[in-house]
Amino acid sequence: MVLTNEHIQMAAFLGAGISVGLGAITTGIGSGIIAGESAYGLVRQPKANDQLFRTMLIGQAAAQTAGIFALVISMLLIYGRSDLPEGGWYRAASYLAAGLAMGLGSIGPSLGAGYAGGQACNAVARMPKESNSIMGNMLIGQALSQTSAIFALVVAFLLIYSIPVQPADISTGRIIVKTLAIIGAGLSIGFGTLGPGSGIGYVAGKASNMVGRFSHEKSTIMRTMFLGAAVSESTAIYSLVVSFLLIFAL
Amino acid sequence: MDLTLAEGIVKASALLGAGLCMGMGALGPGLGEGFVAGKACEGIARSPENASLITRTMLVGQAVSESTGIYSLVIALLLIFST
């Protein structure tokens, strides 16, 4: 079956919807967790109003990052693509896969960043004096948990802009192989960031909370956080490797 | 090397399977290792004198938890390169 421009547009619009739709799920949940912890903190410690409000806003901004990535990808899929008729199945599959990669890829990191922000607000409410070091730890932890969203963003960009044009004289078998390899690449990094993103967010949340409560142990806690987050990131890197293999080695 | 339609479908399913395998296989280890590290941070904050013991337990636990991620990687690479 020969694909026309309309088919490729269809795939791009579907990808755009999947990207921002899935991306919005936990971005909303994460920001909500932060606001909830912050509101609950005000009940315990109304005097910490300023510090809580600041931590909440900065934490929510960091938790929204992955959602913004998803928005960027869906804008690119709607307005920034090149619809060459000879792009064929490869082009259609890569637009759909880019949407899947970024949409699924933003679920874990924003949930993790939301948990980290929530625990940080909880700690600020207990120890308003430590709000600066808690916020510093929270931001580092949220950045660590967003790395896997950045992997998904990289794969989505590669899928949109560097998939080769489908050759004219190619067998149907070859076309099916490459098309499903492209979709597999999107699914690999999309699902692969879910665990590491939320796992690192859990580490960052616990570390932020404990930095607030036991501030004299800050350096040991941060060291453990880095070590644990690095090990937890490894599976996201495996997924990235498998995605690259599926995109470039076939 | 040209593929027939049937060979193409087999190879294509293997590649889609490789993507799904590594993607879903990374979910559990990532979450589990994060949980271990989070609890280790909590433990070290509460009893810093046992920091080295806790770090050792954390790393051993994470290594065990990583194994399923490595299984997924192996299966994904097998599906990509040996079908």
Short mmCIF file of C-alpha atoms in Angstrom, two decimals:
data_model
loop_
_atom_site.label_atom_id
_atom_site.label_comp_id
_atom_site.label_asym_id
_atom_site.label_seq_id
_atom_site.Cartn_x
_atom_site.Cartn_y
_atom_site.Cartn_z
CA MET A 1 0.00 0.00 0.00
CA VAL A 2 1.37 3.42 -0.96
CA LEU A 3 1.03 6.11 1.67
CA THR A 4 -0.11 9.58 0.67
CA ASN A 5 0.56 12.86 2.44
CA GLU A 6 -2.76 12.56 4.26
CA HIS A 7 -1.74 9.27 5.85
CA ILE A 8 1.51 10.79 7.11
CA GLN A 9 -0.37 13.79 8.49
CA MET A 10 -2.76 11.42 10.21
CA ALA A 11 0.13 9.64 11.93
CA ALA A 12 1.67 12.96 12.97
CA PHE A 13 -1.58 14.27 14.50
CA LEU A 14 -2.15 10.97 16.30
CA GLY A 15 1.42 11.15 17.66
CA ALA A 16 0.89 14.75 18.77
CA GLY A 17 -2.25 13.80 20.68
CA ILE A 18 -0.63 10.78 22.34
CA SER A 19 2.42 12.83 23.34
CA VAL A 20 0.67 15.66 25.13
CA GLY A 21 -2.19 13.48 26.39
CA LEU A 22 0.02 10.94 28.16
CA GLY A 23 2.46 13.68 29.13
CA ALA A 24 -0.25 15.60 30.97
CA ILE A 25 -1.26 12.71 33.25
CA THR A 26 1.46 12.68 35.87
CA THR A 27 2.56 16.26 35.32
CA GLY A 28 -0.80 17.16 36.80
CA ILE A 29 -0.61 14.51 39.51
CA GLY A 30 2.94 15.53 40.49
CA SER A 31 2.13 19.23 40.75
CA GLY A 32 -0.95 18.31 42.75
CA ILE A 33 1.09 16.25 45.22
CA ILE A 34 3.40 19.23 45.77
CA ALA A 35 0.54 21.67 46.30
CA GLY A 36 -1.20 19.21 48.62
CA GLU A 37 1.87 18.69 50.82
CA SER A 38 2.43 22.42 50.87
CA ALA A 39 -1.15 23.14 51.94
CA TYR A 40 -0.93 20.46 54.62
CA GLY A 41 2.38 21.96 55.76
CA LEU A 42 0.65 25.32 56.29
CA VAL A 43 -1.73 23.65 58.75
CA ARG A 44 1.23 22.51 60.85
CA GLN A 45 3.41 25.58 60.48
CA PRO A 46 1.53 28.69 59.32
CA LYS A 47 4.62 30.84 59.96
CA ALA A 48 6.55 29.00 57.23
CA ASN A 49 4.20 30.48 54.63
CA ASP A 50 6.88 32.24 52.56
CA GLN A 51 9.35 29.34 52.41
CA LEU A 52 6.56 26.84 51.67
CA PHE A 53 5.15 28.96 48.88
CA ARG A 54 8.57 29.39 47.28
CA THR A 55 9.44 25.68 47.54
CA MET A 56 6.03 24.75 46.13
CA LEU A 57 6.34 27.02 43.08
CA ILE A 58 9.93 26.01 42.25
CA GLY A 59 9.12 22.33 42.79
CA GLN A 60 6.04 22.54 40.58
CA ALA A 61 8.01 24.30 37.85
CA ALA A 62 10.59 21.49 37.88
CA ALA A 63 7.85 18.85 37.91
CA GLN A 64 6.25 20.45 34.83
CA THR A 65 9.42 20.10 32.72
CA ALA A 66 8.53 16.73 31.21
CA GLY A 67 5.04 17.99 30.37
CA ILE A 68 6.61 20.93 28.55
CA PHE A 69 8.86 18.53 26.60
CA ALA A 70 5.72 16.62 25.57
CA LEU A 71 4.08 19.87 24.49
CA VAL A 72 7.15 20.82 22.41
CA ILE A 73 7.14 17.44 20.66
CA SER A 74 3.44 17.68 19.86
CA MET A 75 3.88 21.23 18.51
CA LEU A 76 6.74 19.98 16.32
CA LEU A 77 4.58 17.10 15.12
CA ILE A 78 1.76 19.49 14.22
CA TYR A 79 3.72 22.40 12.71
CA GLY A 80 7.39 21.50 12.34
CA ARG A 81 7.45 18.33 10.25
CA SER A 82 8.39 17.84 6.62
CA ASP A 83 5.74 15.87 4.73
CA LEU A 84 7.57 14.43 1.76
CA PRO A 85 5.37 12.04 -0.20
CA GLU A 86 8.33 9.67 -0.62
CA GLY A 87 8.69 9.55 3.17
CA GLY A 88 6.21 6.69 3.13
CA TRP A 89 5.76 4.24 5.97
CA TYR A 90 9.04 5.18 7.66
CA ARG A 91 7.93 8.77 8.10
CA ALA A 92 4.43 7.83 9.34
CA ALA A 93 5.85 5.30 11.84
CA SER A 94 8.47 7.71 13.12
CA TYR A 95 5.91 10.46 13.84
CA LEU A 96 3.72 8.00 15.75
CA ALA A 97 6.76 6.60 17.59
CA ALA A 98 8.00 10.09 18.54
CA GLY A 99 4.63 10.80 20.17
CA LEU A 100 4.69 7.46 22.02
CA ALA A 101 8.29 7.96 23.19
CA MET A 102 7.75 11.42 24.64
CA GLY A 103 4.24 10.77 25.96
CA LEU A 104 5.14 7.57 27.83
CA GLY A 105 8.57 8.98 28.65
CA SER A 106 7.20 11.91 30.61
CA ILE A 107 5.00 9.81 32.93
CA GLY A 108 7.73 8.47 35.24
CA PRO A 109 9.94 11.57 35.56
CA SER A 110 7.08 13.94 36.38
CA LEU A 111 5.65 11.54 38.96
CA GLY A 112 9.12 11.28 40.51
CA ALA A 113 9.71 15.03 40.48
CA GLY A 114 6.27 15.53 42.01
CA TYR A 115 7.03 13.12 44.87
CA ALA A 116 10.41 14.83 45.45
CA GLY A 117 8.76 18.24 45.58
CA GLY A 118 6.05 16.98 47.92
CA GLN A 119 8.57 15.50 50.37
CA ALA A 120 10.60 18.72 50.21
CA CYS A 121 7.51 20.79 51.11
CA ASN A 122 6.83 18.36 53.95
CA ALA A 123 10.38 18.90 55.25
CA VAL A 124 10.17 22.69 54.87
CA ALA A 125 7.03 22.68 56.99
CA ARG A 126 8.87 20.78 59.73
CA MET A 127 12.11 22.77 59.50
CA PRO A 128 11.52 26.19 57.90
CA LYS A 129 15.07 27.26 58.80
CA GLU A 130 16.55 24.60 56.52
CA SER A 131 14.42 25.63 53.53
CA ASN A 132 17.40 26.66 51.35
CA SER A 133 19.34 23.41 51.68
CA ILE A 134 16.11 21.38 51.29
CA MET A 135 15.28 23.28 48.12
CA GLY A 136 18.79 22.80 46.74
CA ASN A 137 18.62 19.06 47.36
CA MET A 138 15.10 18.92 45.88
CA LEU A 139 16.21 20.66 42.67
CA ILE A 140 19.23 18.38 42.22
CA GLY A 141 17.05 15.32 42.80
CA GLN A 142 14.36 16.54 40.42
CA ALA A 143 17.01 17.21 37.77
CA LEU A 144 18.32 13.65 38.21
CA SER A 145 14.83 12.25 37.77
CA GLN A 146 14.24 14.38 34.65
CA THR A 147 17.33 12.94 32.90
CA SER A 148 15.26 10.02 31.67
CA ALA A 149 12.69 12.46 30.23
CA ILE A 150 15.59 14.07 28.37
CA PHE A 151 16.53 10.63 26.95
CA ALA A 152 12.96 10.34 25.66
CA LEU A 153 13.16 13.86 24.20
CA VAL A 154 16.40 13.00 22.37
CA VAL A 155 14.87 9.84 20.89
CA ALA A 156 11.75 11.77 19.85
CA PHE A 157 13.85 14.42 18.09
CA LEU A 158 15.86 11.73 16.31
CA LEU A 159 12.64 10.02 15.24
CA ILE A 160 11.17 13.24 13.87
CA TYR A 161 14.24 14.58 12.09
CA SER A 162 16.70 11.82 11.24
CA ILE A 163 14.73 8.87 9.91
CA PRO A 164 15.90 8.17 6.34
CA VAL A 165 13.51 8.51 3.41
CA GLN A 166 12.05 5.19 2.35
CA PRO A 167 13.77 3.97 -0.85
CA ALA A 168 11.44 3.47 -3.81
CA ASP A 169 12.58 -0.03 -4.82
CA ILE A 170 12.27 -1.86 -1.51
CA SER A 171 10.44 -5.08 -0.73
CA THR A 172 7.35 -5.11 1.45
CA GLY A 173 9.15 -7.35 3.97
CA ARG A 174 11.91 -4.74 4.47
CA ILE A 175 9.35 -1.96 4.89
CA ILE A 176 7.52 -3.90 7.63
CA VAL A 177 10.81 -4.60 9.45
CA LYS A 178 11.96 -0.97 9.52
CA THR A 179 8.48 0.38 10.35
CA LEU A 180 8.05 -1.85 13.39
CA ALA A 181 11.67 -1.26 14.45
CA ILE A 182 10.91 2.48 14.58
CA ILE A 183 7.75 1.93 16.66
CA GLY A 184 9.72 -0.46 18.91
CA ALA A 185 12.34 2.24 19.48
CA GLY A 186 9.65 4.65 20.66
CA LEU A 187 8.07 2.05 22.97
CA SER A 188 11.44 1.00 24.40
CA ILE A 189 12.50 4.42 25.61
CA GLY A 190 8.90 5.38 26.46
CA PHE A 191 8.28 2.51 28.88
CA GLY A 192 11.95 2.37 29.89
CA THR A 193 11.92 5.82 31.51
CA LEU A 194 8.85 5.05 33.60
CA GLY A 195 10.63 3.06 36.33
CA PRO A 196 13.90 5.00 36.61
CA GLY A 197 12.12 8.37 36.50
CA SER A 198 9.76 7.56 39.36
CA GLY A 199 12.40 5.55 41.27
CA ILE A 200 14.89 8.41 41.27
CA GLY A 201 12.07 10.73 42.27
CA TYR A 202 11.48 8.53 45.34
CA VAL A 203 15.19 8.73 46.23
CA ALA A 204 15.18 12.50 45.77
CA GLY A 205 12.05 12.85 47.90
CA LYS A 206 13.42 10.79 50.80
CA ALA A 207 16.79 12.57 50.59
CA SER A 208 15.17 16.04 50.59
CA ASN A 209 13.02 15.12 53.56
CA MET A 210 15.99 13.78 55.53
CA VAL A 211 18.24 16.74 54.63
CA GLY A 212 15.63 18.89 56.34
CA ARG A 213 15.36 16.76 59.44
CA PHE A 214 19.02 15.80 59.89
CA SER A 215 20.80 18.74 58.29
CA HIS A 216 24.19 17.88 59.86
CA GLU A 217 24.28 14.68 57.75
CA LYS A 218 23.65 16.54 54.49
CA SER A 219 26.79 15.43 52.64
CA THR A 220 26.35 11.71 53.47
CA ILE A 221 22.69 11.83 52.44
CA MET A 222 23.47 13.57 49.17
CA ARG A 223 26.26 11.10 48.40
CA THR A 224 23.88 8.16 48.93
CA MET A 225 21.27 9.92 46.80
CA PHE A 226 23.70 10.34 43.89
CA LEU A 227 24.92 6.75 44.14
CA GLY A 228 21.41 5.29 44.34
CA ALA A 229 20.10 7.49 41.54
CA ALA A 230 22.99 6.54 39.26
CA VAL A 231 22.35 2.81 39.76
CA SER A 232 18.63 3.33 39.26
CA GLU A 233 19.27 5.23 36.03
CA SER A 234 21.07 2.25 34.45
CA THR A 235 17.93 0.60 33.07
CA ALA A 236 16.92 3.86 31.35
CA ILE A 237 20.33 3.82 29.67
CA TYR A 238 19.78 0.21 28.51
CA SER A 239 16.48 1.34 26.98
CA LEU A 240 18.20 4.25 25.28
CA VAL A 241 20.82 1.88 23.82
CA VAL A 242 18.11 -0.49 22.53
CA SER A 243 16.25 2.47 20.99
CA PHE A 244 19.37 3.69 19.23
CA LEU A 245 20.07 0.18 17.93
CA LEU A 246 16.52 -0.10 16.62
CA ILE A 247 16.72 3.32 14.94
CA PHE A 248 20.21 3.19 13.46
CA ALA A 249 21.43 -0.42 13.26
CA LEU A 250 18.63 -1.75 11.08
CA MET B 1 19.52 -9.38 0.94
CA ASP B 2 15.86 -9.10 0.23
CA LEU B 3 13.21 -10.42 2.56
CA THR B 4 10.02 -12.21 1.64
CA LEU B 5 6.83 -10.91 3.25
CA ALA B 6 6.72 -13.76 5.78
CA GLU B 7 10.36 -13.31 6.80
CA GLY B 8 9.75 -9.59 7.06
CA ILE B 9 6.79 -10.06 9.41
CA VAL B 10 8.81 -12.42 11.64
CA LYS B 11 11.79 -10.07 11.84
CA ALA B 12 9.54 -7.05 12.35
CA SER B 13 7.68 -8.72 15.23
CA ALA B 14 11.01 -9.63 16.82
CA LEU B 15 12.09 -5.98 16.68
CA LEU B 16 8.82 -4.67 18.10
CA GLY B 17 9.17 -7.35 20.79
CA ALA B 18 12.71 -6.16 21.53
CA GLY B 19 11.45 -2.61 22.06
CA LEU B 20 8.61 -3.72 24.32
CA CYS B 21 10.90 -6.13 26.21
CA MET B 22 13.51 -3.53 27.12
CA GLY B 23 10.90 -0.85 27.76
CA MET B 24 8.77 -2.83 30.19
CA GLY B 25 11.80 -4.65 31.58
CA ALA B 26 13.30 -1.36 32.69
CA LEU B 27 10.18 -0.42 34.65
CA GLY B 28 10.57 -2.75 37.61
CA PRO B 29 14.32 -2.44 38.26
CA GLY B 30 14.18 1.36 37.96
CA LEU B 31 11.37 1.65 40.49
CA GLY B 32 12.81 -1.01 42.81
CA GLU B 33 16.32 0.41 42.86
CA GLY B 34 14.92 3.86 43.49
CA PHE B 35 12.96 2.51 46.45
CA VAL B 36 16.11 0.87 47.88
CA ALA B 37 18.11 4.07 47.50
CA GLY B 38 15.35 6.16 49.04
CA LYS B 39 15.15 3.94 52.09
CA ALA B 40 18.96 3.93 52.32
CA CYS B 41 18.99 7.75 52.41
CA GLU B 42 16.41 7.63 55.18
CA GLY B 43 18.41 5.03 57.11
CA ILE B 44 21.70 6.90 56.77
CA ALA B 45 20.07 10.10 57.99
CA ARG B 46 18.68 8.34 61.06
CA SER B 47 21.81 6.39 61.93
CA PRO B 48 24.84 7.92 60.19
CA GLU B 49 27.28 5.72 62.15
CA ASN B 50 26.09 2.75 60.05
CA ALA B 51 26.55 4.58 56.74
CA SER B 52 29.01 2.12 55.21
CA LEU B 53 26.91 -0.89 56.19
CA ILE B 54 23.77 0.71 54.75
CA THR B 55 25.52 1.72 51.53
CA ARG B 56 26.83 -1.83 51.10
CA THR B 57 23.38 -3.33 51.62
CA MET B 58 21.90 -0.78 49.22
CA LEU B 59 24.37 -1.64 46.46
CA VAL B 60 23.96 -5.42 46.90
CA GLY B 61 20.17 -5.05 46.87
CA GLN B 62 20.28 -2.86 43.79
CA ALA B 63 22.58 -5.30 42.01
CA VAL B 64 20.08 -8.12 42.62
CA SER B 65 17.20 -5.87 41.57
CA GLU B 66 19.10 -4.90 38.42
CA SER B 67 19.31 -8.52 37.25
CA THR B 68 15.88 -8.53 35.59
CA GLY B 69 16.81 -5.35 33.73
CA ILE B 70 19.90 -7.12 32.41
CA TYR B 71 17.80 -10.16 31.42
CA SER B 72 15.59 -7.81 29.40
CA LEU B 73 18.62 -6.22 27.76
CA VAL B 74 20.00 -9.65 26.81
CA ILE B 75 16.66 -10.79 25.37
CA ALA B 76 16.26 -7.50 23.47
CA LEU B 77 19.74 -7.80 21.96
CA LEU B 78 19.06 -11.45 21.03
CA LEU B 79 15.80 -10.44 19.35
CA ILE B 80 17.53 -7.66 17.43
CA PHE B 81 20.63 -9.48 16.27
CA SER B 82 19.87 -13.19 16.09
CA THR B 83 16.51 -13.40 14.36
#
